[in-house]
Amino acid sequence: MAELRKVAIVGSARIPFARAYTGYAEEGNLSMLGAALGGLVDKYNLKGEAIGEVMAGAVLSHSRDFNLAREASLDAGLSPRTPGTNVQIACGTSLQAALSLGAKIATGEIDSAIAAGSDTVSDSPVVFGDKFQHRMIELSRARTTGEKFKVFKGFTLGELTPIAPSTQEPRTGLSMGQHCELMARQWGITREEQDALALKSHQNAARAYDEGFHDDLIVPFAGVLKDNNVRADTSLEKMATMKPAFDKSSGKGTLTAANSTPLTDGAASVLLASEEWAKARGLPVLAYLTLGQVAANDFAHGEGLLMAPTIAASEMLRRSNLTFDDIDLFEIHEAFAAQVLATLKAWRDPDYNRNVLGRETPLGEIDPEKINQKGSSLAYGHPFAATGARILGLTAKLLNSTEKQRALISVCTAGGMGVTALVERAA
C-alpha cells in the first residue's frame, strides 16, 4: 500500500453569517453555497478547474436541494467534471466532509477537494401534514376530472395547517436548548459563567474584525459585508437583563438569547489538496488536516446531548499519543456557552474521565487563553452545516499567522454526536 500523503489546507472562503430573517431573507442554500464556493474559486483562480470532489450539505433543506453540492459547484464556475457529493451530520456536516475528503486525498484517490456547508433558517421548508400530502400525491396520479374530485372527498381546512421545522430531538421531544439546560444543571454551570464566556466570544470576534483577520476570509454577498451578530458593545450588564430562553417557568433557567447562538443563515467552504497539487499551482499551504474522530453517546438516557465531542477528542488524542499539553489552540464550537463550559469541566473531572472516557488520568485543564482566540459561534452565529468549514478555515489561518504548531477542533451536533479534528501548522 502506498504511503499516506499529507492533507494540505490551502485556504477558505465564506459569506458573512447573518441572523435569520435579516440579510439573507430572500436567499436559499443553493445561492449561499454557490457564493461561498465562488469566493473560493476567485480567491485561488480555480475558474474552470476540475476539482477532485466537492462535498457539502445542509441541515435544513428543501427537496429542490437534493443535488446541492453539484449544483453549487457548477454555479461557482468549477469545471463540469467536478463531482459533488451531499453529506449531513447536523452541525458537524462540513467538518465531517473535510475529514472524508482528507482521507481520499491521503490515499491518493483525489488530489484536491472542497468541503463546505450551507444553512438557512429564513428559507426553512414548511410542509403540510401527512393526510394532505397524500392527497396531493393522489391528485398527481389522477387522470380524469372525476378522479381528481374524488381525491378531495372528506377534505377539511385543518389539513392545510403547515408543520414548521422543529429543533426537537425525536427521541426525547426536547429542543437542543432544553437539553443544554439539563447539562448546565448536571455540571453546575452558572448563568454568570455563561454570560462571561459569551462576552469574551463577542470581544474576541470584534477584535479580530478590527485587526483585519477576516478581510481575506469573507466574501460579501447579497449586500451583507460582515457577520451581523457580532456585538462589540455588549456587556455583562446588558446580558444580565435577558430572560431564560428555554426554561421559562421553573425559575432555574440559565440559558438566554445572549449566551446561546442565534438562528443564523450562511455558507462556508475550505480548499484541501495534496502538497503536490498546491505546489503545482503556486498555492499556499497554511496547515495540515492530520486526524479526525467522530463519536456519539446515549443522550436519550442522560449522557448529555452535546457531550459527545468529549469522547471524540479523547479517542483522537489517544490514537495520536497526544495530550492537552501538546495542543496550542482549541477551537470549540459554541452552540451554547453552557455546552462549552460543561465540556471543559468534563475533561478535567476524574469520574467522567474514568467512567465515560476510559481514562485513569483526566485529560485536564485547558488554559482559557488558548480557547477560541478569535471568538466563535456565540459571536459569529451558527448556520448549522457551515460552522465546521468556518472553524477549519479560521484555524488554518490562525496557526499560520501565529506560528503555533497544533490545534484541536471540537464540534457538537444534534443527535448526541460530535466531530473533532487535529490541525497542524505547515513548517
XYZ file of C-alpha atoms in Angstrom:
427
model
C 0.000 0.000 0.000
C 1.298 3.460 -0.889
C 2.357 5.781 1.916
C -0.351 8.172 3.057
C 0.026 11.744 1.817
C -0.326 14.896 3.879
C -3.640 16.730 3.553
C -2.961 20.416 2.975
C -5.406 23.147 3.934
C -4.891 25.740 1.227
C -7.427 28.267 2.477
C -11.081 29.090 2.872
C -13.851 31.465 1.897
C -17.284 32.123 3.331
C -20.067 34.614 3.056
C -20.863 36.718 6.126
C -23.153 34.986 8.591
C -26.470 36.746 9.125
C -29.088 36.352 11.807
C -32.161 34.594 10.470
C -34.732 36.759 8.679
C -32.255 39.608 8.122
C -29.735 39.919 5.285
C -30.475 36.624 3.548
C -34.241 36.511 3.948
C -34.626 36.121 0.167
C -31.744 33.663 -0.316
C -31.586 29.878 -0.228
C -28.992 27.183 0.392
C -28.004 26.990 -3.269
C -27.393 30.704 -3.754
C -25.474 30.998 -0.489
C -23.339 27.912 -1.080
C -22.686 28.965 -4.652
C -21.473 32.343 -3.404
C -19.139 30.790 -0.829
C -17.700 28.382 -3.392
C -17.478 31.208 -5.913
C -15.429 33.206 -3.448
C -13.045 30.273 -3.094
C -12.828 29.869 -6.878
C -11.966 33.534 -7.348
C -9.520 33.592 -4.446
C -7.467 30.675 -5.753
C -8.005 31.112 -9.517
C -9.981 27.888 -9.916
C -12.411 29.059 -12.620
C -12.979 26.137 -14.982
C -10.736 23.903 -12.849
C -11.682 20.265 -12.264
C -11.565 19.628 -8.517
C -11.385 16.048 -7.263
C -14.647 16.385 -5.334
C -16.855 18.937 -3.653
C -18.591 17.591 -0.566
C -21.187 19.777 1.115
C -24.527 19.708 2.819
C -27.303 21.491 4.651
C -29.287 20.517 7.724
C -32.435 22.429 6.766
C -33.069 21.822 3.100
C -35.833 21.691 0.517
C -36.388 18.758 -1.809
C -35.009 21.007 -4.552
C -31.624 20.886 -2.762
C -31.219 17.161 -3.435
C -28.102 17.812 -5.551
C -26.869 20.839 -3.634
C -23.113 20.243 -3.783
C -23.097 19.556 -7.510
C -25.338 22.471 -8.469
C -23.422 24.936 -6.286
C -20.136 23.755 -7.824
C -21.443 24.482 -11.290
C -22.813 27.854 -10.212
C -19.410 28.715 -8.741
C -17.665 28.201 -12.068
C -15.825 24.950 -11.406
C -15.368 22.527 -14.289
C -18.422 20.357 -15.075
C -16.059 17.439 -14.487
C -16.082 18.231 -10.752
C -18.306 15.752 -8.878
C -20.443 16.959 -5.994
C -21.490 14.864 -3.020
C -24.094 15.759 -0.418
C -23.413 14.858 3.220
C -25.166 15.667 6.501
C -24.256 15.091 10.131
C -26.099 18.044 11.658
C -23.764 20.783 12.950
C -20.671 18.711 12.122
C -21.517 18.460 8.419
C -18.731 20.467 6.799
C -16.043 19.273 9.224
C -17.073 15.684 8.577
C -16.923 16.484 4.855
C -13.361 17.732 5.293
C -12.352 14.552 7.139
C -13.915 12.335 4.470
C -12.259 14.249 1.658
C -8.980 14.350 3.542
C -8.962 10.565 3.662
C -9.398 10.448 -0.119
C -6.527 12.868 -0.624
C -4.321 10.968 1.826
C -4.836 7.675 -0.021
C -4.315 9.203 -3.462
C -7.872 8.786 -4.739
C -8.079 12.526 -5.453
C -5.606 15.421 -5.392
C -7.931 18.273 -4.463
C -11.264 18.801 -2.740
C -13.604 21.388 -1.271
C -15.507 20.823 1.964
C -18.447 23.136 2.509
C -21.790 23.688 4.137
C -24.786 25.979 3.927
C -27.859 26.540 6.054
C -30.760 28.941 6.106
C -33.434 29.252 8.740
C -35.047 32.064 6.761
C -35.852 29.659 3.922
C -36.782 26.649 6.044
C -39.030 24.102 4.348
C -42.602 24.269 5.606
C -44.678 21.174 4.823
C -48.259 20.023 5.218
C -49.409 17.094 7.309
C -49.392 13.531 6.025
C -53.087 13.496 5.123
C -52.921 16.486 2.766
C -49.561 15.349 1.395
C -51.078 12.010 0.442
C -53.982 13.805 -1.229
C -51.510 15.756 -3.366
C -49.754 12.563 -4.423
C -53.078 11.002 -5.357
C -54.021 14.173 -7.246
C -50.850 13.990 -9.324
C -51.802 10.444 -10.348
C -55.446 11.187 -11.111
C -56.277 11.161 -14.805
C -59.921 12.158 -15.089
C -61.870 15.058 -13.612
C -63.896 12.599 -11.567
C -60.775 11.023 -10.109
C -59.449 14.448 -9.199
C -62.648 15.421 -7.380
C -62.641 12.093 -5.569
C -59.218 12.881 -4.108
C -60.773 15.684 -2.024
C -63.581 13.614 -0.524
C -63.699 14.348 3.221
C -61.245 17.250 2.923
C -61.142 19.746 5.826
C -59.396 23.112 6.106
C -57.443 21.793 9.068
C -55.386 19.698 6.668
C -53.838 22.920 5.343
C -52.224 23.729 8.677
C -48.476 23.770 7.934
C -45.940 21.881 10.013
C -42.972 24.136 10.746
C -39.440 22.709 11.100
C -38.672 21.582 14.645
C -35.462 21.538 16.640
C -36.807 18.899 18.997
C -34.864 15.670 19.328
C -37.122 12.839 18.078
C -36.101 10.517 20.927
C -36.742 12.939 23.760
C -39.078 15.629 22.482
C -36.739 18.255 23.922
C -35.041 21.041 21.980
C -31.284 21.424 21.952
C -31.597 24.373 24.334
C -33.683 22.348 26.765
C -31.122 19.571 26.652
C -28.361 22.083 27.330
C -30.276 23.388 30.345
C -30.129 19.852 31.730
C -26.376 19.761 31.060
C -25.906 23.091 32.837
C -27.647 21.746 35.938
C -25.778 18.431 35.826
C -22.419 20.168 35.676
C -23.245 23.096 37.948
C -22.749 25.756 35.266
C -23.984 29.175 36.425
C -25.657 31.933 34.439
C -22.770 34.264 35.309
C -20.179 31.852 33.889
C -22.164 31.509 30.685
C -22.552 35.244 30.201
C -18.843 35.792 30.822
C -17.898 33.258 28.144
C -20.365 34.797 25.677
C -18.994 38.265 26.327
C -15.455 37.059 25.679
C -16.548 35.484 22.394
C -18.003 38.786 21.177
C -14.966 40.741 22.343
C -12.541 38.360 20.622
C -14.581 38.381 17.411
C -14.835 42.177 17.381
C -11.088 42.443 17.930
C -10.476 40.016 15.050
C -12.512 42.281 12.769
C -10.628 45.363 13.953
C -7.329 43.614 13.240
C -8.441 42.731 9.717
C -8.239 38.999 10.402
C -11.383 38.301 8.377
C -10.558 40.523 5.420
C -9.443 37.665 3.165
C -11.821 35.065 4.597
C -15.190 36.702 3.944
C -16.860 37.311 0.579
C -19.628 39.962 0.632
C -22.963 38.587 -0.509
C -26.456 39.995 -1.081
C -25.420 43.334 0.345
C -24.116 41.835 3.601
C -20.491 42.814 4.231
C -19.755 41.266 7.621
C -21.234 38.942 10.223
C -24.156 40.854 11.689
C -24.349 39.113 15.053
C -21.019 40.279 16.488
C -21.729 42.745 19.317
C -18.676 44.824 20.124
C -20.714 46.977 22.500
C -22.354 44.257 24.577
C -21.678 43.918 28.302
C -22.394 41.686 31.250
C -24.932 44.253 32.417
C -26.851 44.018 29.135
C -26.658 40.242 29.146
C -27.994 40.091 32.688
C -31.275 41.660 31.546
C -32.096 38.744 29.236
C -34.746 36.279 30.320
C -34.292 32.489 30.109
C -34.981 31.268 26.583
C -35.596 27.546 27.076
C -36.709 27.089 30.683
C -39.173 29.898 31.213
C -41.211 28.505 34.090
C -39.086 26.746 36.704
C -37.164 29.818 37.836
C -33.917 27.852 37.313
C -33.283 28.585 33.644
C -29.804 29.915 32.845
C -29.654 29.807 29.033
C -30.662 33.069 27.367
C -30.509 34.599 23.905
C -27.262 36.256 24.992
C -25.372 33.072 25.900
C -26.842 30.861 23.148
C -26.159 31.012 19.416
C -28.859 32.757 17.376
C -30.613 31.143 14.444
C -28.335 32.015 11.537
C -28.054 31.868 7.732
C -24.747 31.430 5.907
C -22.300 29.236 3.996
C -18.592 28.417 4.204
C -16.004 26.441 2.223
C -12.437 25.122 2.601
C -9.981 24.072 -0.100
C -7.977 20.900 0.630
C -5.266 19.364 -1.518
C -2.169 17.271 -1.730
C 1.075 19.209 -1.337
C 1.976 18.432 -4.938
C -1.316 19.779 -6.305
C -0.989 23.003 -4.347
C 2.669 23.471 -5.292
C 1.976 22.934 -8.999
C -0.494 25.829 -8.905
C 1.575 28.120 -6.731
C -0.972 27.938 -3.922
C -0.111 28.266 -0.230
C -0.289 25.530 2.377
C -1.480 27.118 5.611
C -1.737 23.944 7.654
C -2.354 20.204 7.524
C -5.501 18.312 8.469
C -3.868 15.413 10.277
C -6.531 13.462 12.158
C -10.232 13.324 12.917
C -12.717 11.447 15.053
C -16.498 11.127 15.192
C -18.308 9.865 18.288
C -21.799 9.511 19.720
C -23.329 8.989 23.163
C -26.551 7.792 24.781
C -28.012 11.275 25.215
C -31.556 9.933 25.471
C -30.593 8.305 28.769
C -28.756 11.133 30.467
C -25.306 11.348 28.895
C -25.805 14.924 27.662
C -26.916 15.761 24.127
C -23.871 17.933 23.356
C -21.203 15.974 25.242
C -20.130 13.529 22.516
C -17.143 15.702 21.444
C -15.561 14.915 24.811
C -15.453 11.286 23.706
C -14.297 12.049 20.173
C -11.461 14.291 21.358
C -10.332 11.724 23.919
C -10.216 8.926 21.349
C -8.454 11.132 18.805
C -5.758 12.119 21.289
C -5.339 8.511 22.364
C -4.776 7.475 18.742
C -2.197 10.208 18.237
C -0.426 9.733 21.587
C -1.011 13.410 22.362
C -2.251 15.223 25.459
C -3.752 18.651 26.027
C -0.219 19.878 26.740
C 0.622 19.198 23.089
C -2.203 21.437 21.808
C -1.556 25.155 21.294
C -5.040 26.255 20.231
C -8.535 24.932 20.925
C -11.419 25.818 18.628
C -14.571 24.679 20.396
C -17.864 25.346 18.629
C -20.067 27.426 20.912
C -23.578 26.106 20.380
C -24.243 27.401 23.893
C -21.886 28.837 26.470
C -23.090 26.155 28.898
C -22.122 23.410 26.450
C -18.542 24.707 26.189
C -18.240 25.040 29.956
C -19.678 21.563 30.549
C -17.229 20.112 28.025
C -14.248 21.759 29.718
C -15.456 20.626 33.140
C -15.956 17.046 31.948
C -12.438 16.828 30.541
C -10.993 17.622 33.966
C -13.447 15.549 36.026
C -11.860 12.288 37.319
C -15.141 10.326 37.432
C -16.190 11.358 33.927
C -12.760 10.509 32.539
C -12.792 7.108 34.221
C -16.400 6.097 33.567
C -17.058 7.681 30.160
C -13.676 8.248 28.534
C -11.922 5.181 29.976
C -9.040 7.242 31.315
C -7.432 6.769 34.706
C -5.915 10.240 34.473
C -8.128 13.188 33.433
C -7.366 14.971 30.189
C -7.063 18.021 32.392
C -7.340 21.789 32.454
C -7.086 23.979 29.365
C -5.670 27.483 29.541
C -8.652 29.764 28.689
C -6.356 31.929 26.566
C -5.886 29.002 24.179
C -9.617 28.696 23.509
C -11.406 30.457 20.621
C -8.909 33.306 20.399
C -10.834 34.964 17.554
C -14.264 34.299 19.024
C -16.643 31.580 17.911
C -20.273 30.745 17.241
C -21.790 32.781 20.071
C -20.474 35.860 18.284
C -20.428 34.869 14.616
C -23.625 32.851 14.614
C -24.169 29.242 13.625
C -25.560 28.255 10.209
C -25.580 24.579 11.146
C -23.795 22.855 8.269
C -21.465 25.800 7.596
C -19.880 26.075 11.045
C -17.291 23.313 10.665
C -15.871 24.870 7.498
C -15.796 28.307 9.134
C -13.839 26.933 12.073
C -11.465 24.855 9.932
C -10.611 27.802 7.687
C -10.137 30.137 10.632
C -7.970 27.592 12.448
C -5.642 27.064 9.492
C -5.108 30.799 9.095
C -4.647 31.285 12.836
C -1.996 28.575 13.058
C -0.183 30.040 10.082
C -0.313 33.639 11.289
C 0.600 32.993 14.933
C 3.178 30.304 14.194
C 1.512 27.984 16.689
C 2.030 24.317 15.981
C -1.167 22.376 16.659
C -4.905 22.998 17.117
C -7.826 20.841 18.222
C -11.277 21.465 16.736
C -14.411 20.265 18.524
C -17.957 20.472 17.138
C -21.030 19.149 18.959
C -24.098 18.124 16.957
C -27.738 17.235 17.302
C -28.459 13.566 17.868
C -25.789 13.231 20.560
C -22.806 13.225 18.210
C -19.517 15.079 17.999
C -16.845 15.670 15.340
C -13.252 16.576 16.224
C -10.093 17.200 14.224
C -6.411 17.933 14.677
C -4.786 20.602 12.524
C -1.042 21.215 12.356
C 0.785 24.244 11.026
C 2.769 23.879 7.839
C 6.510 24.074 8.507
